[in-house]
PDB file of C-alpha atoms and ligand atoms in Angstrom:
ATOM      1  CA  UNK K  15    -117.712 186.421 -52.942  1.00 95.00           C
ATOM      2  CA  UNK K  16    -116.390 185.496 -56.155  1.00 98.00           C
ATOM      3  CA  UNK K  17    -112.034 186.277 -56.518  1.00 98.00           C
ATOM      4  CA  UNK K  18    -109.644 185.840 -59.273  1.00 98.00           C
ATOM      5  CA  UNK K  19    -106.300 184.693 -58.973  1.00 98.00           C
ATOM      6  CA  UNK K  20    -104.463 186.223 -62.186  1.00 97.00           C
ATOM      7  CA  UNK K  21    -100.981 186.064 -62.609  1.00 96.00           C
ATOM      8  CA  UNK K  22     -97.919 184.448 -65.598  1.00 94.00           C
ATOM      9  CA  UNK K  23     -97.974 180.338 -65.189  1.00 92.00           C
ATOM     10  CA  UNK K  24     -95.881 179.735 -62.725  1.00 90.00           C
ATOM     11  CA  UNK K  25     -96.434 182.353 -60.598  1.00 93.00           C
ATOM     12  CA  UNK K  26     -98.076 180.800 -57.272  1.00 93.00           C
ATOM     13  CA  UNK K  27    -101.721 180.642 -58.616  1.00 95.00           C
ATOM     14  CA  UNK K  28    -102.140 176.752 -57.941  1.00 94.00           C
ATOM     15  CA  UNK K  29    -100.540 176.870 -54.521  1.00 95.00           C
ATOM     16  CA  UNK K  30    -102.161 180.296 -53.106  1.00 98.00           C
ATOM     17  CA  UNK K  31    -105.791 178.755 -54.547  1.00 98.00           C
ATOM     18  CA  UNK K  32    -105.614 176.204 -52.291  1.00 97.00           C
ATOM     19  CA  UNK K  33    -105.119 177.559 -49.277  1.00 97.00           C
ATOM     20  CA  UNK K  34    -107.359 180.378 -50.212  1.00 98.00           C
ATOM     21  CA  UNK K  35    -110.219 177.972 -50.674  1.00 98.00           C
ATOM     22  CA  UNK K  36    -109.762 176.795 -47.357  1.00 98.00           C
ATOM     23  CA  UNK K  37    -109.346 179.712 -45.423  1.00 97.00           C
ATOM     24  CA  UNK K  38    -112.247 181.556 -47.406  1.00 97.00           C
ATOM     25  CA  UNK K  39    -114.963 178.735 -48.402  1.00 97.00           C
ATOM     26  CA  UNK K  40    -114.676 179.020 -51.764  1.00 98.00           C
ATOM     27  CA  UNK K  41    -115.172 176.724 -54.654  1.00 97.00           C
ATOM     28  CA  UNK K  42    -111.295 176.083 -56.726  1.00 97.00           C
ATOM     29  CA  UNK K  43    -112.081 176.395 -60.377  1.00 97.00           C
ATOM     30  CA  UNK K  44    -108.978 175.778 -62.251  1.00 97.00           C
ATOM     31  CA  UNK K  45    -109.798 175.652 -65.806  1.00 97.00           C
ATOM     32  CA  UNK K  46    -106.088 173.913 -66.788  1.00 96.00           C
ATOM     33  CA  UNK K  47    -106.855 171.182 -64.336  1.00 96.00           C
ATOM     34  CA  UNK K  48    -110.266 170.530 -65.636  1.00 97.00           C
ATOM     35  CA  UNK K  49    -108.391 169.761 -69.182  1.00 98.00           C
ATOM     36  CA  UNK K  50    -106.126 167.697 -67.468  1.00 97.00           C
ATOM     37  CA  UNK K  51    -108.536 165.508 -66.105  1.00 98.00           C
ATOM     38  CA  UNK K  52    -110.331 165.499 -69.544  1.00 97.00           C
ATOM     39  CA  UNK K  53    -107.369 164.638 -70.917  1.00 97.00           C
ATOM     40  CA  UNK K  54    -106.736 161.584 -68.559  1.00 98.00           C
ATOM     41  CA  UNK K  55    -110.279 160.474 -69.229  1.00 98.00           C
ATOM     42  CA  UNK K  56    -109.185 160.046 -72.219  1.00 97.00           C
ATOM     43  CA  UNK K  57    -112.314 162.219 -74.024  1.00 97.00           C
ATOM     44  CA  UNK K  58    -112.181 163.671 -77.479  1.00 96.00           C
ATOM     45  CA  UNK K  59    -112.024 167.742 -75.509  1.00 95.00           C
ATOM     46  CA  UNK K  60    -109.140 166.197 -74.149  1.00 97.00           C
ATOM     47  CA  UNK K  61    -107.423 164.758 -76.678  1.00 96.00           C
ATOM     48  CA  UNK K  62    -108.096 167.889 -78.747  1.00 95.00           C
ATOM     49  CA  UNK K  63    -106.640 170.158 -75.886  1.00 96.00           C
ATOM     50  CA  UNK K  64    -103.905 168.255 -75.060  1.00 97.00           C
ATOM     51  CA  UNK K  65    -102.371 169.134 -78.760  1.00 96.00           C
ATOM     52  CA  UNK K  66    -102.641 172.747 -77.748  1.00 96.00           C
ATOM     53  CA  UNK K  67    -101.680 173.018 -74.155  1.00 96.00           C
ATOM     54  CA  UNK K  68     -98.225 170.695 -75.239  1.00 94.00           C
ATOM     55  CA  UNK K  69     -97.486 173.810 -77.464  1.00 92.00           C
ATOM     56  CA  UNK K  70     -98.163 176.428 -75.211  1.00 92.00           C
ATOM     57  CA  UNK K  71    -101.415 177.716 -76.262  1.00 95.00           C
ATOM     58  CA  UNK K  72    -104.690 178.738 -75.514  1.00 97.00           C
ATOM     59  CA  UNK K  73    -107.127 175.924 -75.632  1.00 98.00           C
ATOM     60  CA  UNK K  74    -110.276 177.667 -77.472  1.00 97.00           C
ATOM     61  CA  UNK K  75    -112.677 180.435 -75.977  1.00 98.00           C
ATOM     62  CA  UNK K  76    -115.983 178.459 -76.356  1.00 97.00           C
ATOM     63  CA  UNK K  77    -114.667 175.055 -74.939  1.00 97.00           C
ATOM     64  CA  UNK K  78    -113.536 177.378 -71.863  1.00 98.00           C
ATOM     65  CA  UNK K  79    -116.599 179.006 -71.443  1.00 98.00           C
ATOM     66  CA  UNK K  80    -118.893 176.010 -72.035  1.00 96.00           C
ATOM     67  CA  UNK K  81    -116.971 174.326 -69.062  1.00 95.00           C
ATOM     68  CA  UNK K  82    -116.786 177.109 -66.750  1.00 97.00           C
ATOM     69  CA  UNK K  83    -120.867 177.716 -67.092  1.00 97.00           C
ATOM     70  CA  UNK K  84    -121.277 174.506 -66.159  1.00 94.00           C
ATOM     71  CA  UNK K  85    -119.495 174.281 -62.925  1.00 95.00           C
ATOM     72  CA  UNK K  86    -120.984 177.913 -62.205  1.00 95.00           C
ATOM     73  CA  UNK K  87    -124.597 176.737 -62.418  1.00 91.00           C
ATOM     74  CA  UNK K  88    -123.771 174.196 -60.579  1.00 90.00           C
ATOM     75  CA  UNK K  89    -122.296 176.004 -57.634  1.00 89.00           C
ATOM     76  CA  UNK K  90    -123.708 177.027 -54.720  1.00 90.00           C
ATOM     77  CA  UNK K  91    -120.484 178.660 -53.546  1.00 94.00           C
ATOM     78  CA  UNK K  92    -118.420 181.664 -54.105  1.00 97.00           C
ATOM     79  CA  UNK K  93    -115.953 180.552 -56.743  1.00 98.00           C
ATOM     80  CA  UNK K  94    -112.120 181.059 -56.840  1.00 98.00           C
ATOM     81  CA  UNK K  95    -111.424 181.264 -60.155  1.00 98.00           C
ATOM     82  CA  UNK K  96    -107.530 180.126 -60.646  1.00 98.00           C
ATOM     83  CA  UNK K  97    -105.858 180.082 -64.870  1.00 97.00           C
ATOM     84  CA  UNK K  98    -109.613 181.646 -65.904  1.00 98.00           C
ATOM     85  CA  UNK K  99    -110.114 184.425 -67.296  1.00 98.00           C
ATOM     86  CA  UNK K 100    -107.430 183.969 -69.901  1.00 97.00           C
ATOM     87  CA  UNK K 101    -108.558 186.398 -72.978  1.00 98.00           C
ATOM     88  CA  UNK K 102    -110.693 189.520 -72.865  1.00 97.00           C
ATOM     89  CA  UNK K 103    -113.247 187.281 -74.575  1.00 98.00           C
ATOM     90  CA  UNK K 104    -113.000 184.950 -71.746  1.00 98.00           C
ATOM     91  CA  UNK K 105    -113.453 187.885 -69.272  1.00 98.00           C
ATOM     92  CA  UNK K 106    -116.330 189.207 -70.695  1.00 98.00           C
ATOM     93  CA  UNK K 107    -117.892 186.005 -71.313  1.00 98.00           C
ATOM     94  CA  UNK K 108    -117.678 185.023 -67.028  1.00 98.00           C
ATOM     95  CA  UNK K 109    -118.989 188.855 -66.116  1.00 98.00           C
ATOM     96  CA  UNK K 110    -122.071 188.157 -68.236  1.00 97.00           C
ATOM     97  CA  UNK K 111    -122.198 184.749 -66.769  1.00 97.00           C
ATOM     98  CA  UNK K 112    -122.334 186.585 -63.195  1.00 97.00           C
ATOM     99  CA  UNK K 113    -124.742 189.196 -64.145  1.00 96.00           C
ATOM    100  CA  UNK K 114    -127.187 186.484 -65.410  1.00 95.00           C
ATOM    101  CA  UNK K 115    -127.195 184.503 -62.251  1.00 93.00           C
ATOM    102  CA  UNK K 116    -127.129 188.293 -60.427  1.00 94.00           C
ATOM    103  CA  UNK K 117    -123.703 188.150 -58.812  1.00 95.00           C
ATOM    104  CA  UNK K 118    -120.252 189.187 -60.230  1.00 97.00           C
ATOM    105  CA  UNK K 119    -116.593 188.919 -59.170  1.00 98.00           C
ATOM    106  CA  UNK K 120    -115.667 190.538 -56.420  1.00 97.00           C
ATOM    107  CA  UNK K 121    -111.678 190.599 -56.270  1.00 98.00           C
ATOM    108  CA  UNK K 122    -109.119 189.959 -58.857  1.00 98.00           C
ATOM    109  CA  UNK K 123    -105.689 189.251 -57.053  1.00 98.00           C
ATOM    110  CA  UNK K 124    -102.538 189.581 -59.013  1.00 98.00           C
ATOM    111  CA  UNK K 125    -100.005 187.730 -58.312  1.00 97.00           C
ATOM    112  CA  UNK K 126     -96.819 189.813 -59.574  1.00 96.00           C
ATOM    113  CA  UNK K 127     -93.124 188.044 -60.000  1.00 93.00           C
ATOM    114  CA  UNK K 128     -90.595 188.280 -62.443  1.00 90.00           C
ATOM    115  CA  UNK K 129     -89.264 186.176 -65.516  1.00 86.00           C
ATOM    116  CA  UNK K 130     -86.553 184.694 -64.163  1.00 86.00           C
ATOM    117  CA  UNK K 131     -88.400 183.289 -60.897  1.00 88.00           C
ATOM    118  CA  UNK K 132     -91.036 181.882 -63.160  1.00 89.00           C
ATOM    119  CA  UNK K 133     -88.722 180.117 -65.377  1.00 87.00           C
ATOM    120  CA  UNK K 134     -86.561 178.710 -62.392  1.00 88.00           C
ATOM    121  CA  UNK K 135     -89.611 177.801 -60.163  1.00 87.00           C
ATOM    122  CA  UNK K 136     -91.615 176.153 -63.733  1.00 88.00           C
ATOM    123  CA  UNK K 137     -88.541 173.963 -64.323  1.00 89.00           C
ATOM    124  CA  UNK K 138     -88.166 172.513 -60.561  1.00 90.00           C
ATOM    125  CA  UNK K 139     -91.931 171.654 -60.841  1.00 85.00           C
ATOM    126  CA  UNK K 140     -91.344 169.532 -63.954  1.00 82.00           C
ATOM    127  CA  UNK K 141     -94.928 169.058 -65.576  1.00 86.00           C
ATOM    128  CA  UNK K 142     -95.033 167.140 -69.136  1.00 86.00           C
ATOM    129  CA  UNK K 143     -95.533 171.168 -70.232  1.00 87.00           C
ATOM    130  CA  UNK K 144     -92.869 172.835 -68.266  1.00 88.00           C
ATOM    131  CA  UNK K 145     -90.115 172.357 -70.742  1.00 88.00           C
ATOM    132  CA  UNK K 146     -88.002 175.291 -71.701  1.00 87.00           C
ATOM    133  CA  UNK K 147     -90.015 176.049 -74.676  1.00 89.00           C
ATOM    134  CA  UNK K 148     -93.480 175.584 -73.782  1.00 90.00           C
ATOM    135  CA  UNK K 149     -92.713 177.820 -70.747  1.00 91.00           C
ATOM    136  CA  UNK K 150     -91.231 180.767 -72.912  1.00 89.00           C
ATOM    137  CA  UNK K 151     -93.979 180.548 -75.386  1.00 92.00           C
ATOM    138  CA  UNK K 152     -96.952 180.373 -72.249  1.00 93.00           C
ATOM    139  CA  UNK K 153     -95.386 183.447 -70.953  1.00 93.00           C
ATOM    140  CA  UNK K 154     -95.195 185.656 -74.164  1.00 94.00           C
ATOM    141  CA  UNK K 155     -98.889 184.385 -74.484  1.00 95.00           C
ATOM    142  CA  UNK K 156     -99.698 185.625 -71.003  1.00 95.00           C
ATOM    143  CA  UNK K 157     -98.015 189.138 -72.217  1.00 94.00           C
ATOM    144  CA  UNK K 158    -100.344 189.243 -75.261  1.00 96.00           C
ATOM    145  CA  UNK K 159    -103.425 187.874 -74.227  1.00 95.00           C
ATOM    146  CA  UNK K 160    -104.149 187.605 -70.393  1.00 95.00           C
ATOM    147  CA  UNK K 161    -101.923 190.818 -69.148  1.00 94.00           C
ATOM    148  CA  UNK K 162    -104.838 192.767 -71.133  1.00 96.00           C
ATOM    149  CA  UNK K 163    -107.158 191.566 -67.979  1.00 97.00           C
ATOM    150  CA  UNK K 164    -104.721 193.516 -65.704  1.00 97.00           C
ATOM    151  CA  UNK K 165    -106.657 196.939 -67.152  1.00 97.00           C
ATOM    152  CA  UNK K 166    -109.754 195.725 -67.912  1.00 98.00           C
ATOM    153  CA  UNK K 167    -110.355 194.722 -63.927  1.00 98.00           C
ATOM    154  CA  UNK K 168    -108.506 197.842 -63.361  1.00 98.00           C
ATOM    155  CA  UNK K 169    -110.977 200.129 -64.813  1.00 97.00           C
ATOM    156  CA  UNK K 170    -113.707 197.935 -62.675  1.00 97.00           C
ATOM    157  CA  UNK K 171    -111.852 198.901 -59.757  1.00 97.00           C
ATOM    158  CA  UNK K 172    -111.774 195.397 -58.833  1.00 98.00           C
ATOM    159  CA  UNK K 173    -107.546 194.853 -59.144  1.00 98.00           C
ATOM    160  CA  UNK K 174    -105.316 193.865 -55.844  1.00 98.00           C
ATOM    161  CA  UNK K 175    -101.289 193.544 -56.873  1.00 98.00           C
ATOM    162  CA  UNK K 176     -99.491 191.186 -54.522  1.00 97.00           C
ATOM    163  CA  UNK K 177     -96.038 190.728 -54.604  1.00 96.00           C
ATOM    164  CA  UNK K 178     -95.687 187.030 -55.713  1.00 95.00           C
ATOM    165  CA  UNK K 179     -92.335 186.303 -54.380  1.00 93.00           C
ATOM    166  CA  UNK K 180     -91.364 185.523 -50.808  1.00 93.00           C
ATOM    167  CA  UNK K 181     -92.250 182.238 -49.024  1.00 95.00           C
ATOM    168  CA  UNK K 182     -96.223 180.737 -49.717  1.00 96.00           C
ATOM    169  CA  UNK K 183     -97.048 181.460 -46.109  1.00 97.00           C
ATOM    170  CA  UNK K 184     -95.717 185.333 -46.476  1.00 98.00           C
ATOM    171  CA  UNK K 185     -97.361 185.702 -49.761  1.00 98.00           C
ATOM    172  CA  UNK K 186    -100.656 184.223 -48.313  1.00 98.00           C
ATOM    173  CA  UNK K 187    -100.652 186.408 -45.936  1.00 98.00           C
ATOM    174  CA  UNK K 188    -100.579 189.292 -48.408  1.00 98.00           C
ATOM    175  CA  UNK K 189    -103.379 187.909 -49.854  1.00 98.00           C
ATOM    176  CA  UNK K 190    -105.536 187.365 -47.034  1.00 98.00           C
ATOM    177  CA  UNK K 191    -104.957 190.778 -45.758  1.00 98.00           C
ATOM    178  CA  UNK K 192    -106.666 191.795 -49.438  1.00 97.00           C
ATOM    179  CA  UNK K 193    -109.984 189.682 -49.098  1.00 97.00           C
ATOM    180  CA  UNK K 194    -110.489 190.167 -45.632  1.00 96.00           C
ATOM    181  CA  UNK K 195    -110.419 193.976 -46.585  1.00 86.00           C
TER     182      UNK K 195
HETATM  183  P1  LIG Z 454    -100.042 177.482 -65.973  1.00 68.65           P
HETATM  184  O1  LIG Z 454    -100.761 178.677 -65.501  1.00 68.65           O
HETATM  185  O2  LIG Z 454     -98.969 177.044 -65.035  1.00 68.65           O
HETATM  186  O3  LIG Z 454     -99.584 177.552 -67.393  1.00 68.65           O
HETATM  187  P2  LIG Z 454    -102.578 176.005 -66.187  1.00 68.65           P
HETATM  188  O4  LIG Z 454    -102.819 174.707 -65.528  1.00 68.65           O
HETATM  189  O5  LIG Z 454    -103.401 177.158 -65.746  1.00 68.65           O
HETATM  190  O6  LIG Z 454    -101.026 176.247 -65.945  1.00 68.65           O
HETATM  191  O7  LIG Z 454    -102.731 175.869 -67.791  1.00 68.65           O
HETATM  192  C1  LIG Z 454    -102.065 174.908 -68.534  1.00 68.65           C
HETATM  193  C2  LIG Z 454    -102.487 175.011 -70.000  1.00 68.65           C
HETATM  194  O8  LIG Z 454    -103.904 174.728 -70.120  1.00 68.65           O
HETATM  195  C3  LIG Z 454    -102.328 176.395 -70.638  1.00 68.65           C
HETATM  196  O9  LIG Z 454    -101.027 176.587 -71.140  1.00 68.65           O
HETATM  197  C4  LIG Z 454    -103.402 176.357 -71.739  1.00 68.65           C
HETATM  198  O10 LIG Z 454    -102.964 175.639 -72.861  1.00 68.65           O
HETATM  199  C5  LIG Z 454    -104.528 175.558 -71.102  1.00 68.65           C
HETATM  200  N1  LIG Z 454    -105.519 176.436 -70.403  1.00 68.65           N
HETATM  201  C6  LIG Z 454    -105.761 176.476 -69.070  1.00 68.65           C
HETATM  202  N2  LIG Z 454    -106.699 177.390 -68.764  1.00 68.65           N
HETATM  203  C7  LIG Z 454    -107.055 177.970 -69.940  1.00 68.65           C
HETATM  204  C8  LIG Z 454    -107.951 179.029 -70.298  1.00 68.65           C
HETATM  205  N3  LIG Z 454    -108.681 179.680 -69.382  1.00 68.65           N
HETATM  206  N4  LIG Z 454    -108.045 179.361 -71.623  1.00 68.65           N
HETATM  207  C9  LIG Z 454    -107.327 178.723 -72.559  1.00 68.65           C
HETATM  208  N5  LIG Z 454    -106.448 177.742 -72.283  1.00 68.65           N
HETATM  209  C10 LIG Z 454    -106.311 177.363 -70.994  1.00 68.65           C
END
């Protein structure tokens, strides 16, 4: 079983991920905290990252996809894939990774909540990219070039839409009830 958590940042992904994981056995690829830790490691894909993430956008396609095949071939679980796929490129780049290795993904969960909730919960959390700005500009990228995603796993069939708002444990629950399914 291989899921993905898609949803704006801010929405729950980080949180839900971990205690899907758990329940389910699954690896937690989160591609934003691989760049953190590349970025306190101090290495030159960090350093070059960290410039875009502080901005609010997209660190590049290849770099993505050259770290996610890694961890993939190196993974002898299912995979929760949490901030991954971002662009359609990035989408089409992990099916083909699936289909070479014979698998592919078997649930995308969306984790649906509005503007305002982001905002309020992304400022609480306080991370060196949760200012103001940085948060409006991450969500109008989300609108342009992740909330594509929502058709394209659509038309695979593969799309769940859980309400994201409620407490973690109620929206869990939601979630579980769609991968137990
Ligand atoms: P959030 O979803 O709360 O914005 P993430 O930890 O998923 O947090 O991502 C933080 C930042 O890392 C993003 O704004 C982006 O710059 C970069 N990033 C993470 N994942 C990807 C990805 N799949 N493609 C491109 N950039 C990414």
């Amino acid at each position: 079983m291989h899921v993905i958590i898609l949803g704006a940042p801010g929405a729950g992904k980080g949180t839900q991920s971990a205690e899907i994981v758990k329940q389910f056995d699954l690896q937690h690829l989160s591609t934003g905290d691989m760049l953190r830790a590349e970025i306190a490691a101090g290495s030159e894909l960090g350093l070059a990252a960290k410039t875009v993430m502080d901005k609010g956008e997209l660190v590049s396609d290849e770099i993505i996809l050259g770290m996610v095949a890694e961890q993939i071939k190196n993974s002898k679980k299912g995979m929760l894939f949490d901030g991954f796929p971002r662009t359609a490129v990035q989408a089409e780049g992990l099916d083909e990774l699936l289909a070479s290795l014979g698998s592919e993904i078997s649930h995308v969960i969306l984790l649906d909540i509005d503007n305002d909730e982001i905002v309020k919960r992304m400022l609480a959390r306080g991370r060196e990219d949760d200012n103001e700005e940085t948060i409006r500009n991450r969500l109008a990228v989300f609108d342009n070039q992740t909330a594509p995603l929502i058709h394209y796993y659509q038309s695979q069939d593969k799309l769940a839409t859980v309400l994201g708002s409620g407490t973690v444990e109620e929206i869990f629950a939601r979630i579980h009830k769609v991968l137990s399914a």
